[in-house]
């Protein structure tokens, strides 16, 4: 009997870890519910032979052998335990509306903590709708702020940040919109009206969206100095090499303001339905949702540091190793610099006896290294995102809300476009876009609309992307003009190229090298040359 109980306890623990932490958190969470939580399931003949009915109650959840086999993560979990867990999740989702009316997620009460602990089991669609209702209040309806931006100075900053005439768009924004005026940017549309100095632009929405996207992309640019590549990227090993982490050296008052305003812009990306591809490490998003950073977060972006810590913890570094490769009380930070763990630590040798103390000091330093920058970002996020609404979200759900789907699947893009589905050129276009990378599909959207990605699930752009086809007088593809776009009306005009290969070449040329966007703008290249 004892052995049986012990076995059930182990299985229950494994179930909790596998289902709650590994399976319910991925983005396809509700594929799970769509497949498994129907009131009545019709087992196949194969199912009936292999797996008996788990309950006589027709309204109870049932899992077939085939369904278990198709989900490898769940194969080792006993079906009765899995059934009970899914039934509990169903009950939670059926009662969560009333439950949340009685709970203040911002307090420290036991029930609030329990709801937050169970948040990964609450339907993403429900949480997004609840979040939308909490955030989309008190929107500004006064005339938009009219802001003046000089993109030539911003371009110069990317090339030569120390030039006296260089100034990033983010800093230009901060100088024009003090904190007391930030509420004027909370709008269910483009947050501002822009005058682009030195450019022949008429802003009917397109240039404002384009400027917002450029400012958000600038936040991640090395010249701004707010974010840096991960240690894994520098070492060219380990996961998450494409992501960015806060720059722990960015501590000046000016950089503090830039972090805060960056957080504000991240919220506006959701409120104004202008999703942006912020490529931040998962622990950045987790910090916004109230989670504390763990050493596993550091390991996820710093494989060399993880390797060293685990070698020490496993006893793989002994006295002979320390004699051969002496260590002092220093740690390599996120920049790759050696930092003393205490004054004079660079001159103190680490002995075998002090290795546990050394690892604890290293971990403590790394866990606190970026806290100031994360807190500044969170301050900006909290301007328009209430903390209690953030607590209910998982990190990936918040990222989805702000960034949309960064993979930009063509099947989803079609849902936000107006086009003639019977037209041969339209069919060719979708074939071409399928062959593009996700980044190229983002640039296609940016070229045509000024946005940088698809909206999050359940949301739409204010206006769909209209695709029109232009009959050219030129017959050969080589001489045909490139596609053009008008971001104000979210319209792209594409000549009727004869082959997918030429269509792909021409579209790539337009989106990568920036053909003039009709009446929206004419870039003043002379100004950039003069400033340089």
GROMACS .gro file of C-alpha atoms in nm, residues 27 51 53 60 64 124 129 140 145 150 185 187 201 213 217 226 348 369 390-391 399 414 420 443 448 463 505-506 515:
model
   29
   27UNK     CA    1   0.177   2.937  -2.699
   51UNK     CA    2  -0.765   0.235  -2.356
   53UNK     CA    3  -1.332   0.446  -2.070
   60UNK     CA    4  -1.654   1.388  -1.799
   64UNK     CA    5  -0.784   0.818  -2.577
  124UNK     CA    6  -0.511   3.289  -2.254
  129UNK     CA    7  -0.979   4.005  -2.293
  140UNK     CA    8  -0.720   6.045  -2.462
  145UNK     CA    9   0.008   6.609  -2.982
  150UNK     CA   10   1.443   6.511  -3.730
  185UNK     CA   11  -0.026   5.940  -2.595
  187UNK     CA   12  -0.496   5.651  -2.771
  201UNK     CA   13   0.568   6.439  -4.561
  213UNK     CA   14   0.811   5.186  -3.539
  217UNK     CA   15   1.351   4.972  -3.328
  226UNK     CA   16   2.003   5.061  -2.356
  348UNK     CA   17   4.220   3.707  -0.302
  369UNK     CA   18   2.336   4.320  -1.207
  390UNK     CA   19   0.016   4.228  -1.541
  391UNK     CA   20   0.030   3.980  -1.253
  399UNK     CA   21   0.527   3.949  -2.504
  414UNK     CA   22  -0.401   3.704  -4.508
  420UNK     CA   23  -0.857   3.947  -5.487
  443UNK     CA   24   0.953   4.449  -4.338
  448UNK     CA   25   0.305   4.892  -4.668
  463UNK     CA   26  -0.732   4.934  -4.134
  505UNK     CA   27   1.350   4.010  -5.606
  506UNK     CA   28   1.150   4.328  -5.664
  515UNK     CA   29   1.182   5.298  -5.225
   0.00000   0.00000   0.00000
